[in-house]
Tab-separated table of C-alpha atoms in Angstrom:
chain	number	residue	atom	x	y	z
A	185	UNK	CA	-1.612	2.351	-15.820
A	186	UNK	CA	0.189	4.598	-18.209
A	187	UNK	CA	2.742	6.540	-16.231
A	188	UNK	CA	4.994	9.494	-17.167
A	189	UNK	CA	6.937	9.649	-13.873
A	190	UNK	CA	10.488	10.276	-14.192
A	191	UNK	CA	12.444	6.787	-14.917
A	192	UNK	CA	9.238	4.912	-15.118
A	193	UNK	CA	7.410	2.826	-17.976
A	194	UNK	CA	3.976	2.088	-18.834
A	195	UNK	CA	2.821	-0.403	-16.243
A	196	UNK	CA	-0.351	-2.610	-16.882
A	197	UNK	CA	-2.517	-3.152	-13.704
A	198	UNK	CA	-3.859	-6.580	-14.124
A	199	UNK	CA	-5.524	-8.141	-11.244
A	200	UNK	CA	-8.820	-9.675	-9.999
A	201	UNK	CA	-10.943	-8.067	-7.766
A	202	UNK	CA	-10.618	-10.793	-5.192
A	203	UNK	CA	-6.779	-10.237	-5.059
A	204	UNK	CA	-6.827	-6.646	-4.804
A	205	UNK	CA	-10.181	-5.490	-3.346
A	206	UNK	CA	-11.465	-3.579	-6.293
A	207	UNK	CA	-15.064	-3.616	-6.750
A	208	UNK	CA	-17.280	-2.146	-9.505
A	209	UNK	CA	-20.514	-1.111	-9.870
A	210	UNK	CA	-23.279	-3.049	-11.889
A	211	UNK	CA	-26.617	-3.173	-12.734
A	212	UNK	CA	-28.934	-0.278	-13.894
A	213	UNK	CA	-27.312	3.075	-13.866
A	214	UNK	CA	-28.669	5.052	-10.814
A	215	UNK	CA	-30.365	8.640	-11.146
A	216	UNK	CA	-28.045	11.484	-9.693
A	217	UNK	CA	-29.329	12.655	-6.363
A	218	UNK	CA	-31.185	15.808	-6.171
A	219	UNK	CA	-29.248	18.792	-4.731
A	220	UNK	CA	-30.207	22.032	-3.215
A	221	UNK	CA	-31.399	20.717	0.091
A	222	UNK	CA	-34.248	18.405	-1.071
A	223	UNK	CA	-34.345	14.672	-0.086
A	224	UNK	CA	-32.467	12.494	-2.671
A	225	UNK	CA	-34.569	9.897	-4.240
A	226	UNK	CA	-32.718	7.386	-5.945
A	227	UNK	CA	-32.940	3.530	-6.752
A	228	UNK	CA	-31.417	1.871	-3.717
A	229	UNK	CA	-28.099	-0.032	-4.291
A	230	UNK	CA	-29.463	-3.304	-2.788
A	231	UNK	CA	-33.419	-4.138	-2.375
A	232	UNK	CA	-35.056	-1.961	0.449
A	233	UNK	CA	-35.267	1.775	1.377
A	234	UNK	CA	-31.984	3.631	2.609
A	235	UNK	CA	-31.750	6.202	5.131
A	236	UNK	CA	-31.038	9.743	3.368
A	237	UNK	CA	-29.853	13.083	4.207
A	238	UNK	CA	-28.986	16.447	3.089
A	239	UNK	CA	-25.679	17.592	4.210
A	240	UNK	CA	-23.140	20.602	3.410
A	241	UNK	CA	-19.923	19.750	1.586
A	242	UNK	CA	-16.845	20.921	3.234
A	243	UNK	CA	-13.333	20.639	2.619
A	244	UNK	CA	-11.106	17.348	3.704
A	245	UNK	CA	-9.940	17.628	7.192
A	246	UNK	CA	-6.061	17.302	6.660
A	247	UNK	CA	-3.730	15.908	4.063
A	248	UNK	CA	-3.314	12.448	6.014
A	249	UNK	CA	-7.074	12.007	5.765
A	250	UNK	CA	-7.497	13.123	2.444
A	251	UNK	CA	-5.007	10.400	1.324
A	252	UNK	CA	-7.399	7.588	2.635
A	253	UNK	CA	-9.957	8.689	-0.139
A	254	UNK	CA	-12.694	8.434	2.623
A	255	UNK	CA	-15.610	10.837	2.926
A	256	UNK	CA	-15.964	11.926	6.529
A	257	UNK	CA	-19.287	12.615	8.388
A	258	UNK	CA	-19.939	13.231	11.943
A	259	UNK	CA	-20.181	9.826	13.965
A	260	UNK	CA	-24.037	10.938	14.342
A	261	UNK	CA	-24.756	11.357	10.583
A	262	UNK	CA	-22.899	8.012	9.624
A	263	UNK	CA	-24.632	6.039	12.195
A	264	UNK	CA	-28.164	7.811	11.010
A	265	UNK	CA	-27.039	6.616	7.430
A	266	UNK	CA	-25.145	3.258	7.714
A	267	UNK	CA	-26.154	1.921	11.201
A	268	UNK	CA	-23.890	1.423	14.230
A	269	UNK	CA	-20.291	0.468	13.638
A	270	UNK	CA	-19.664	-3.110	14.032
A	271	UNK	CA	-15.670	-4.096	14.403
A	272	UNK	CA	-13.898	-3.086	11.180
A	273	UNK	CA	-16.966	-3.181	8.821
A	274	UNK	CA	-16.493	-0.884	6.335
A	275	UNK	CA	-19.279	1.734	5.602
A	276	UNK	CA	-20.372	3.135	2.136
A	277	UNK	CA	-22.447	6.212	1.030
A	278	UNK	CA	-23.628	7.183	-2.340
A	279	UNK	CA	-23.350	10.632	-3.341
A	280	UNK	CA	-24.608	11.662	-6.869
A	281	UNK	CA	-24.465	8.181	-8.317
A	282	UNK	CA	-21.057	7.336	-6.993
A	283	UNK	CA	-20.418	4.975	-3.945
A	284	UNK	CA	-17.933	6.121	-1.863
A	285	UNK	CA	-16.101	4.595	1.514
A	286	UNK	CA	-17.493	6.512	4.401
A	287	UNK	CA	-15.887	7.028	8.008
A	288	UNK	CA	-16.841	9.036	10.888
A	289	UNK	CA	-14.938	11.756	12.466
A	290	UNK	CA	-15.349	13.896	15.678
A	291	UNK	CA	-13.558	16.767	13.681
A	292	UNK	CA	-16.556	17.052	11.256
A	293	UNK	CA	-19.690	18.784	12.748
A	294	UNK	CA	-23.173	17.545	12.397
A	295	UNK	CA	-24.655	18.239	9.049
A	296	UNK	CA	-21.502	18.368	7.061
A	297	UNK	CA	-19.618	15.723	4.744
A	298	UNK	CA	-16.224	16.281	4.033
A	299	UNK	CA	-14.148	15.571	0.593
A	300	UNK	CA	-10.937	15.533	-0.680
A	301	UNK	CA	-10.330	17.153	-4.084
A	302	UNK	CA	-10.656	14.294	-6.014
A	303	UNK	CA	-13.923	13.054	-4.479
A	304	UNK	CA	-15.328	16.576	-4.914
A	305	UNK	CA	-14.511	16.491	-8.670
A	306	UNK	CA	-15.855	12.858	-8.939
A	307	UNK	CA	-19.340	13.493	-7.602
A	308	UNK	CA	-19.292	17.127	-8.928
A	309	UNK	CA	-19.925	19.176	-5.752
A	310	UNK	CA	-18.424	22.278	-4.591
A	311	UNK	CA	-17.519	23.379	-0.986
A	312	UNK	CA	-20.598	24.936	0.854
A	313	UNK	CA	-23.141	23.152	-1.547
A	314	UNK	CA	-25.939	21.008	-0.121
A	315	UNK	CA	-25.652	17.388	-1.375
A	316	UNK	CA	-27.740	14.499	-1.084
A	317	UNK	CA	-25.854	11.490	0.941
A	318	UNK	CA	-27.417	8.005	1.189
A	319	UNK	CA	-26.432	5.005	3.132
A	320	UNK	CA	-25.219	2.368	0.739
A	321	UNK	CA	-25.427	-1.550	1.061
A	322	UNK	CA	-23.511	-3.347	-1.682
A	323	UNK	CA	-25.134	-6.194	-3.454
A	324	UNK	CA	-24.273	-9.674	-2.674
A	325	UNK	CA	-22.646	-10.381	-5.891
A	326	UNK	CA	-20.060	-7.553	-7.017
A	327	UNK	CA	-18.580	-7.323	-10.430
A	328	UNK	CA	-14.845	-8.108	-10.108
A	329	UNK	CA	-12.310	-6.166	-12.214
A	330	UNK	CA	-10.383	-8.286	-14.628
A	331	UNK	CA	-8.332	-5.228	-15.556
A	332	UNK	CA	-8.639	-1.476	-14.678
A	333	UNK	CA	-7.058	1.463	-16.848
A	334	UNK	CA	-6.400	4.652	-15.039
A	335	UNK	CA	-4.819	7.948	-16.068
A	336	UNK	CA	-2.075	9.497	-13.663
A	337	UNK	CA	-1.423	12.920	-12.930
A	338	UNK	CA	0.789	14.436	-10.705
A	339	UNK	CA	-0.886	17.017	-8.189
A	340	UNK	CA	0.901	20.022	-7.130
A	341	UNK	CA	4.676	20.691	-7.763
A	342	UNK	CA	6.207	17.966	-5.747
A	343	UNK	CA	7.708	15.097	-7.606
A	344	UNK	CA	9.169	11.852	-6.583
A	345	UNK	CA	12.427	11.800	-4.913
A	346	UNK	CA	13.756	9.266	-7.200
A	347	UNK	CA	12.617	7.108	-10.252
A	348	UNK	CA	9.656	5.203	-9.627
A	349	UNK	CA	9.458	1.507	-10.868
A	350	UNK	CA	6.337	0.295	-12.676
A	351	UNK	CA	6.046	-2.678	-10.003
A	352	UNK	CA	6.196	0.054	-7.321
A	353	UNK	CA	3.640	2.160	-8.812
A	354	UNK	CA	1.396	-0.507	-9.509
A	355	UNK	CA	1.500	-2.164	-6.090
A	356	UNK	CA	1.103	1.452	-4.298
A	357	UNK	CA	-1.971	1.947	-6.466
A	358	UNK	CA	-3.498	-1.505	-5.927
A	359	UNK	CA	-3.310	-0.572	-2.073
A	360	UNK	CA	-4.817	2.694	-2.447
A	361	UNK	CA	-8.035	1.170	-4.352
A	362	UNK	CA	-8.234	-1.922	-2.160
A	363	UNK	CA	-11.901	-1.896	-0.535
A	364	UNK	CA	-13.119	0.976	-2.810
A	365	UNK	CA	-15.931	0.823	-5.265
A	366	UNK	CA	-14.940	2.410	-8.501
A	367	UNK	CA	-16.816	3.948	-11.340
A	368	UNK	CA	-15.792	5.114	-14.725
A	369	UNK	CA	-14.535	8.733	-14.244
A	370	UNK	CA	-13.948	8.397	-10.514
A	371	UNK	CA	-10.598	10.019	-9.261
A	372	UNK	CA	-8.790	9.105	-6.019
A	373	UNK	CA	-5.422	10.409	-4.674
A	374	UNK	CA	-2.350	8.323	-4.100
A	375	UNK	CA	0.950	9.323	-2.577
A	376	UNK	CA	4.030	7.864	-4.030
A	377	UNK	CA	7.450	9.029	-2.448
A	378	UNK	CA	6.129	12.287	-1.348
A	379	UNK	CA	4.350	12.982	-4.755
A	380	UNK	CA	0.564	13.136	-4.863
A	381	UNK	CA	-0.981	11.536	-7.757
A	382	UNK	CA	-4.357	11.984	-9.337
A	383	UNK	CA	-5.617	8.713	-10.341
A	384	UNK	CA	-8.820	8.340	-12.729
A	385	UNK	CA	-10.619	5.393	-13.932
A	386	UNK	CA	-10.777	5.681	-17.642
A	387	UNK	CA	-11.718	1.985	-18.801
A	388	UNK	CA	-12.292	-1.298	-17.122
A	389	UNK	CA	-12.689	-4.894	-18.256
A	390	UNK	CA	-14.384	-7.384	-16.161
A	391	UNK	CA	-14.401	-11.242	-16.052
A	392	UNK	CA	-17.159	-12.638	-18.098
A	393	UNK	CA	-19.870	-15.171	-16.412
């Protein structure tokens, strides 16, 4: 991570996927989903057809939920796309070729999907636009990240209240990304000492077989 935060120095995030929960997409590129209210037709993440819906993109529910980097759907829509919830099982959806962690919220009406700004930028969708959403199953074997390079930008006017060490920043970023499936160009939001950071995946190195 090349950081320009006050008092910090460049920090290298060198961690295996098993240690920090980073997951990378592998295999053949997936075509983008169709927009404009049409049913999306894509190659599934795992063999077998997956349920799909066309939903309307809306803004994130609040700042606290935006920082989870989870896209939120109504409980009905999430269950229709990903099946019933089983304990703490993480749900994933595929939108315009990117795989995102999905959650259910009673505050999201049926037929809507709530994104934060980073997610809307990643999947290239605007508020009010119809977007295809597909329930995603991760492959049995994931490509693990050996190292990950991110660009870091401050979002808004707030700055950290004090200098942030590279170790603190790296730990916070690893915690933010845990459990997510990452693609090149994907952005997530991270909060460090009251300041919001926009993290964008710019390069990835993976373990050789």
